[in-house]
Amino acid sequence: VKALLAALDLDRAGLNEVKAAVGRGDLLAACRALLDYYRTGESGTWLRGPAVEPGEGRDEEAESLIEGFSRVPRTPKGGLDWTYGGPDSDINWAWGFNRQEYLSALLDAYRKTGNARYVRWIDDLVRDWVTGSLPYPACDTTDACWRGLETAHRVRQWAIVFYALQQDPRLHDATRLLILTSLPEHAH
């Protein structure tokens, strides 16, 4: 959180509450103010959408994705093994897995059905990636988690769900903060 706040231009219009909280050393208040800035702001307007009506419908593509996640090995801590190369130990499979393009499919399923299950999966997957993937290597790499192409695809997916679900409490504030705190590493 400290690195994120240090990377921000706190003199930017609308971030005055964040700046004041940082000045007081109140990181919790700074985080709340930053999330409010995004929740009530106008950034990413093309990615925001109307509220989704609750429902219990199912989307077959999303259900197939969720079933597929059950076949990904788990780490000792219980998270997904983000280095997994699929059933054939294929780096291309691992790269695709780490791009997280399936987040858009889950979001689309949520928008079509109103089924909160799909947002919970988005939340869990993003949180698991940030907390359970390989640590940021701070250099060029070809590994599954941090290769440049995968990083770019993943940030695009995160931006889509971050803004699309701004008004949805099912995307937890902790997950929103994890996205934001990981962005400086992704940008590097």
PDB file of C-alpha atoms in Angstrom:
ATOM      1  CA  VAL A   1       0.000   0.000   0.000  1.00  0.00           C
ATOM      2  CA  LYS A   2       2.829   2.377   0.805  1.00  0.00           C
ATOM      3  CA  ALA A   3       4.406   1.751  -2.611  1.00  0.00           C
ATOM      4  CA  LEU A   4       1.065   2.362  -4.341  1.00  0.00           C
ATOM      5  CA  LEU A   5       0.476   5.624  -2.504  1.00  0.00           C
ATOM      6  CA  ALA A   6       4.032   6.732  -3.231  1.00  0.00           C
ATOM      7  CA  ALA A   7       3.482   6.027  -6.941  1.00  0.00           C
ATOM      8  CA  LEU A   8       0.344   8.172  -7.155  1.00  0.00           C
ATOM      9  CA  ASP A   9       0.240  11.853  -8.015  1.00  0.00           C
ATOM     10  CA  LEU A  10      -1.555  12.923  -4.853  1.00  0.00           C
ATOM     11  CA  ASP A  11      -1.879  16.470  -6.205  1.00  0.00           C
ATOM     12  CA  ARG A  12      -4.257  15.191  -8.879  1.00  0.00           C
ATOM     13  CA  ALA A  13      -7.772  16.635  -8.686  1.00  0.00           C
ATOM     14  CA  GLY A  14      -9.997  14.463  -6.520  1.00  0.00           C
ATOM     15  CA  LEU A  15      -7.212  12.882  -4.481  1.00  0.00           C
ATOM     16  CA  ASN A  16      -7.124  15.552  -1.775  1.00  0.00           C
ATOM     17  CA  GLU A  17      -8.643  13.215   0.856  1.00  0.00           C
ATOM     18  CA  VAL A  18      -6.097  10.528  -0.046  1.00  0.00           C
ATOM     19  CA  LYS A  19      -3.278  13.063   0.255  1.00  0.00           C
ATOM     20  CA  ALA A  20      -4.543  14.342   3.609  1.00  0.00           C
ATOM     21  CA  ALA A  21      -4.785  10.810   5.012  1.00  0.00           C
ATOM     22  CA  VAL A  22      -1.292   9.974   3.764  1.00  0.00           C
ATOM     23  CA  GLY A  23      -0.041  13.164   5.408  1.00  0.00           C
ATOM     24  CA  ARG A  24      -1.554  12.015   8.716  1.00  0.00           C
ATOM     25  CA  GLY A  25       0.000   8.580   8.279  1.00  0.00           C
ATOM     26  CA  ASP A  26      -3.473   6.996   8.196  1.00  0.00           C
ATOM     27  CA  LEU A  27      -3.065   4.354   5.499  1.00  0.00           C
ATOM     28  CA  LEU A  28      -6.485   2.822   6.131  1.00  0.00           C
ATOM     29  CA  ALA A  29      -8.220   6.169   5.570  1.00  0.00           C
ATOM     30  CA  ALA A  30      -6.028   6.761   2.505  1.00  0.00           C
ATOM     31  CA  CYS A  31      -7.106   3.420   1.041  1.00  0.00           C
ATOM     32  CA  ARG A  32     -10.770   4.116   1.735  1.00  0.00           C
ATOM     33  CA  ALA A  33     -10.484   7.544   0.125  1.00  0.00           C
ATOM     34  CA  LEU A  34      -8.723   6.074  -2.899  1.00  0.00           C
ATOM     35  CA  LEU A  35     -11.448   3.474  -3.371  1.00  0.00           C
ATOM     36  CA  ASP A  36     -14.091   6.196  -3.023  1.00  0.00           C
ATOM     37  CA  TYR A  37     -12.236   8.226  -5.651  1.00  0.00           C
ATOM     38  CA  TYR A  38     -12.634   5.382  -8.134  1.00  0.00           C
ATOM     39  CA  ARG A  39     -16.146   4.459  -7.042  1.00  0.00           C
ATOM     40  CA  THR A  40     -17.517   7.991  -7.481  1.00  0.00           C
ATOM     41  CA  GLY A  41     -15.136   9.253 -10.153  1.00  0.00           C
ATOM     42  CA  GLU A  42     -15.462   9.440 -13.877  1.00  0.00           C
ATOM     43  CA  SER A  43     -12.372   7.518 -14.916  1.00  0.00           C
ATOM     44  CA  GLY A  44     -12.985   4.447 -17.031  1.00  0.00           C
ATOM     45  CA  THR A  45     -16.481   5.577 -17.982  1.00  0.00           C
ATOM     46  CA  TRP A  46     -16.420   3.409 -21.129  1.00  0.00           C
ATOM     47  CA  LEU A  47     -15.888   0.345 -18.934  1.00  0.00           C
ATOM     48  CA  ARG A  48     -18.600   1.084 -16.398  1.00  0.00           C
ATOM     49  CA  GLY A  49     -22.062  -0.274 -16.922  1.00  0.00           C
ATOM     50  CA  PRO A  50     -25.476  -0.314 -15.344  1.00  0.00           C
ATOM     51  CA  ALA A  51     -26.143  -2.244 -12.169  1.00  0.00           C
ATOM     52  CA  VAL A  52     -26.877  -5.912 -12.729  1.00  0.00           C
ATOM     53  CA  GLU A  53     -30.225  -7.244 -11.594  1.00  0.00           C
ATOM     54  CA  PRO A  54     -29.780 -10.207  -9.223  1.00  0.00           C
ATOM     55  CA  GLY A  55     -30.582 -13.575 -10.705  1.00  0.00           C
ATOM     56  CA  GLU A  56     -29.840 -17.269 -10.470  1.00  0.00           C
ATOM     57  CA  GLY A  57     -29.333 -18.062 -14.145  1.00  0.00           C
ATOM     58  CA  ARG A  58     -26.451 -20.155 -15.382  1.00  0.00           C
ATOM     59  CA  ASP A  59     -24.089 -19.565 -18.257  1.00  0.00           C
ATOM     60  CA  GLU A  60     -22.622 -22.718 -19.772  1.00  0.00           C
ATOM     61  CA  GLU A  61     -19.332 -21.116 -20.843  1.00  0.00           C
ATOM     62  CA  ALA A  62     -18.779 -19.694 -17.365  1.00  0.00           C
ATOM     63  CA  GLU A  63     -19.724 -22.983 -15.738  1.00  0.00           C
ATOM     64  CA  SER A  64     -17.227 -24.782 -17.978  1.00  0.00           C
ATOM     65  CA  LEU A  65     -14.494 -22.323 -16.933  1.00  0.00           C
ATOM     66  CA  ILE A  66     -15.294 -22.840 -13.263  1.00  0.00           C
ATOM     67  CA  GLU A  67     -15.173 -26.602 -13.720  1.00  0.00           C
ATOM     68  CA  GLY A  68     -11.778 -26.192 -15.403  1.00  0.00           C
ATOM     69  CA  PHE A  69     -10.388 -24.294 -12.400  1.00  0.00           C
ATOM     70  CA  SER A  70     -11.092 -27.377 -10.287  1.00  0.00           C
ATOM     71  CA  ARG A  71      -8.532 -29.281 -12.377  1.00  0.00           C
ATOM     72  CA  VAL A  72      -5.723 -26.776 -11.705  1.00  0.00           C
ATOM     73  CA  PRO A  73      -3.381 -28.042  -8.978  1.00  0.00           C
ATOM     74  CA  ARG A  74      -3.357 -26.193  -5.675  1.00  0.00           C
ATOM     75  CA  THR A  75      -0.393 -24.831  -3.771  1.00  0.00           C
ATOM     76  CA  PRO A  76       0.257 -25.928  -0.182  1.00  0.00           C
ATOM     77  CA  LYS A  77      -1.564 -22.751   0.932  1.00  0.00           C
ATOM     78  CA  GLY A  78      -4.655 -23.775  -1.075  1.00  0.00           C
ATOM     79  CA  GLY A  79      -4.410 -21.285  -3.931  1.00  0.00           C
ATOM     80  CA  LEU A  80      -4.163 -22.098  -7.601  1.00  0.00           C
ATOM     81  CA  ASP A  81      -0.756 -23.054  -8.956  1.00  0.00           C
ATOM     82  CA  TRP A  82      -0.268 -20.186 -11.395  1.00  0.00           C
ATOM     83  CA  THR A  83       2.784 -21.893 -12.900  1.00  0.00           C
ATOM     84  CA  TYR A  84       0.714 -24.919 -13.976  1.00  0.00           C
ATOM     85  CA  GLY A  85       1.200 -25.752 -17.647  1.00  0.00           C
ATOM     86  CA  GLY A  86      -1.987 -27.688 -18.169  1.00  0.00           C
ATOM     87  CA  PRO A  87      -2.284 -31.428 -18.655  1.00  0.00           C
ATOM     88  CA  ASP A  88       0.644 -31.441 -21.114  1.00  0.00           C
ATOM     89  CA  SER A  89       2.985 -29.146 -19.136  1.00  0.00           C
ATOM     90  CA  ASP A  90       2.800 -26.589 -21.944  1.00  0.00           C
ATOM     91  CA  ILE A  91       4.140 -23.073 -21.323  1.00  0.00           C
ATOM     92  CA  ASN A  92       1.595 -21.732 -23.824  1.00  0.00           C
ATOM     93  CA  TRP A  93      -1.190 -23.087 -21.622  1.00  0.00           C
ATOM     94  CA  ALA A  94       0.382 -21.431 -18.569  1.00  0.00           C
ATOM     95  CA  TRP A  95       0.771 -18.131 -20.399  1.00  0.00           C
ATOM     96  CA  GLY A  96      -2.892 -18.219 -21.424  1.00  0.00           C
ATOM     97  CA  PHE A  97      -3.952 -19.080 -17.890  1.00  0.00           C
ATOM     98  CA  ASN A  98      -2.074 -16.080 -16.494  1.00  0.00           C
ATOM     99  CA  ARG A  99      -3.555 -13.664 -19.045  1.00  0.00           C
ATOM    100  CA  GLN A 100      -6.865 -14.086 -17.213  1.00  0.00           C
ATOM    101  CA  GLU A 101      -8.983 -13.378 -20.277  1.00  0.00           C
ATOM    102  CA  TYR A 102     -11.595 -15.672 -18.738  1.00  0.00           C
ATOM    103  CA  LEU A 103     -12.432 -12.832 -16.319  1.00  0.00           C
ATOM    104  CA  SER A 104     -14.332 -11.090 -19.145  1.00  0.00           C
ATOM    105  CA  ALA A 105     -16.299 -14.269 -19.827  1.00  0.00           C
ATOM    106  CA  LEU A 106     -17.244 -14.489 -16.143  1.00  0.00           C
ATOM    107  CA  LEU A 107     -18.221 -10.808 -16.149  1.00  0.00           C
ATOM    108  CA  ASP A 108     -20.346 -11.299 -19.266  1.00  0.00           C
ATOM    109  CA  ALA A 109     -22.034 -14.295 -17.626  1.00  0.00           C
ATOM    110  CA  TYR A 110     -22.798 -12.190 -14.561  1.00  0.00           C
ATOM    111  CA  ARG A 111     -24.262  -9.419 -16.696  1.00  0.00           C
ATOM    112  CA  LYS A 112     -26.452 -11.919 -18.595  1.00  0.00           C
ATOM    113  CA  THR A 113     -27.651 -13.943 -15.616  1.00  0.00           C
ATOM    114  CA  GLY A 114     -27.279 -11.765 -12.528  1.00  0.00           C
ATOM    115  CA  ASN A 115     -25.739 -14.790 -10.807  1.00  0.00           C
ATOM    116  CA  ALA A 116     -23.396 -13.545  -8.062  1.00  0.00           C
ATOM    117  CA  ARG A 117     -21.420 -16.781  -8.314  1.00  0.00           C
ATOM    118  CA  TYR A 118     -19.573 -15.352 -11.320  1.00  0.00           C
ATOM    119  CA  VAL A 119     -18.453 -12.195  -9.506  1.00  0.00           C
ATOM    120  CA  ARG A 120     -17.316 -14.284  -6.542  1.00  0.00           C
ATOM    121  CA  TRP A 121     -15.127 -16.267  -8.947  1.00  0.00           C
ATOM    122  CA  ILE A 122     -13.708 -13.069 -10.415  1.00  0.00           C
ATOM    123  CA  ASP A 123     -12.946 -11.814  -6.917  1.00  0.00           C
ATOM    124  CA  ASP A 124     -11.360 -15.090  -5.827  1.00  0.00           C
ATOM    125  CA  LEU A 125      -9.255 -15.465  -8.980  1.00  0.00           C
ATOM    126  CA  VAL A 126      -7.844 -11.939  -8.907  1.00  0.00           C
ATOM    127  CA  ARG A 127      -7.120 -12.091  -5.186  1.00  0.00           C
ATOM    128  CA  ASP A 128      -5.525 -15.501  -5.539  1.00  0.00           C
ATOM    129  CA  TRP A 129      -3.314 -14.355  -8.411  1.00  0.00           C
ATOM    130  CA  VAL A 130      -2.024 -11.264  -6.593  1.00  0.00           C
ATOM    131  CA  THR A 131      -1.346 -13.115  -3.346  1.00  0.00           C
ATOM    132  CA  GLY A 132      -0.343 -16.499  -4.723  1.00  0.00           C
ATOM    133  CA  SER A 133       1.468 -16.075  -8.023  1.00  0.00           C
ATOM    134  CA  LEU A 134       5.215 -15.954  -8.396  1.00  0.00           C
ATOM    135  CA  PRO A 135       6.723 -12.881  -6.730  1.00  0.00           C
ATOM    136  CA  TYR A 136       7.403  -9.967  -9.046  1.00  0.00           C
ATOM    137  CA  PRO A 137      10.922 -10.548 -10.464  1.00  0.00           C
ATOM    138  CA  ALA A 138      11.611  -6.877 -11.343  1.00  0.00           C
ATOM    139  CA  CYS A 139      13.235  -7.925 -14.632  1.00  0.00           C
ATOM    140  CA  ASP A 140      12.322  -9.317 -18.047  1.00  0.00           C
ATOM    141  CA  THR A 141      11.233 -12.916 -17.811  1.00  0.00           C
ATOM    142  CA  THR A 142       9.541 -15.635 -19.802  1.00  0.00           C
ATOM    143  CA  ASP A 143       7.851 -17.248 -16.819  1.00  0.00           C
ATOM    144  CA  ALA A 144       4.124 -17.882 -16.857  1.00  0.00           C
ATOM    145  CA  CYS A 145       3.194 -15.142 -14.396  1.00  0.00           C
ATOM    146  CA  TRP A 146       5.321 -12.157 -15.361  1.00  0.00           C
ATOM    147  CA  ARG A 147       6.150 -12.364 -19.059  1.00  0.00           C
ATOM    148  CA  GLY A 148       5.327  -8.998 -20.646  1.00  0.00           C
ATOM    149  CA  LEU A 149       2.520 -10.185 -22.901  1.00  0.00           C
ATOM    150  CA  GLU A 150       0.711 -11.920 -20.049  1.00  0.00           C
ATOM    151  CA  THR A 151       1.166  -8.879 -17.834  1.00  0.00           C
ATOM    152  CA  ALA A 152      -0.415  -6.604 -20.459  1.00  0.00           C
ATOM    153  CA  HIS A 153      -3.375  -8.928 -21.044  1.00  0.00           C
ATOM    154  CA  ARG A 154      -3.961  -9.352 -17.315  1.00  0.00           C
ATOM    155  CA  VAL A 155      -3.971  -5.600 -16.613  1.00  0.00           C
ATOM    156  CA  ARG A 156      -6.522  -5.119 -19.374  1.00  0.00           C
ATOM    157  CA  GLN A 157      -8.773  -7.744 -17.797  1.00  0.00           C
ATOM    158  CA  TRP A 158      -8.337  -6.250 -14.348  1.00  0.00           C
ATOM    159  CA  ALA A 159      -9.260  -2.788 -15.637  1.00  0.00           C
ATOM    160  CA  ILE A 160     -12.424  -4.179 -17.198  1.00  0.00           C
ATOM    161  CA  VAL A 161     -13.635  -5.887 -14.018  1.00  0.00           C
ATOM    162  CA  PHE A 162     -12.351  -3.112 -11.718  1.00  0.00           C
ATOM    163  CA  TYR A 163     -14.483  -0.486 -13.427  1.00  0.00           C
ATOM    164  CA  ALA A 164     -17.425  -2.673 -14.434  1.00  0.00           C
ATOM    165  CA  LEU A 165     -17.917  -3.779 -10.840  1.00  0.00           C
ATOM    166  CA  GLN A 166     -17.291  -0.438  -9.101  1.00  0.00           C
ATOM    167  CA  GLN A 167     -20.791  -0.374  -7.641  1.00  0.00           C
ATOM    168  CA  ASP A 168     -20.933  -4.095  -6.895  1.00  0.00           C
ATOM    169  CA  PRO A 169     -20.027  -5.062  -3.322  1.00  0.00           C
ATOM    170  CA  ARG A 170     -19.244  -8.620  -4.420  1.00  0.00           C
ATOM    171  CA  LEU A 171     -15.900  -7.390  -5.729  1.00  0.00           C
ATOM    172  CA  HIS A 172     -14.391  -6.831  -2.312  1.00  0.00           C
ATOM    173  CA  ASP A 173     -12.519  -3.665  -1.435  1.00  0.00           C
ATOM    174  CA  ALA A 174      -9.528  -5.817  -0.496  1.00  0.00           C
ATOM    175  CA  THR A 175      -9.470  -7.178  -4.052  1.00  0.00           C
ATOM    176  CA  ARG A 176      -9.763  -3.684  -5.492  1.00  0.00           C
ATOM    177  CA  LEU A 177      -6.770  -2.631  -3.394  1.00  0.00           C
ATOM    178  CA  LEU A 178      -4.803  -5.697  -4.429  1.00  0.00           C
ATOM    179  CA  ILE A 179      -5.370  -4.755  -8.067  1.00  0.00           C
ATOM    180  CA  LEU A 180      -4.234  -1.197  -7.437  1.00  0.00           C
ATOM    181  CA  THR A 181      -1.188  -2.213  -5.390  1.00  0.00           C
ATOM    182  CA  SER A 182      -0.093  -4.651  -8.089  1.00  0.00           C
ATOM    183  CA  LEU A 183      -0.366  -2.155 -10.944  1.00  0.00           C
ATOM    184  CA  PRO A 184       2.993  -0.405 -10.357  1.00  0.00           C
ATOM    185  CA  GLU A 185       4.717  -3.793 -10.631  1.00  0.00           C
ATOM    186  CA  HIS A 186       2.761  -4.591 -13.770  1.00  0.00           C
ATOM    187  CA  ALA A 187       3.629  -1.193 -15.252  1.00  0.00           C
ATOM    188  CA  HIS A 188       7.324  -1.744 -14.567  1.00  0.00           C
TER     189      HIS A 188
END
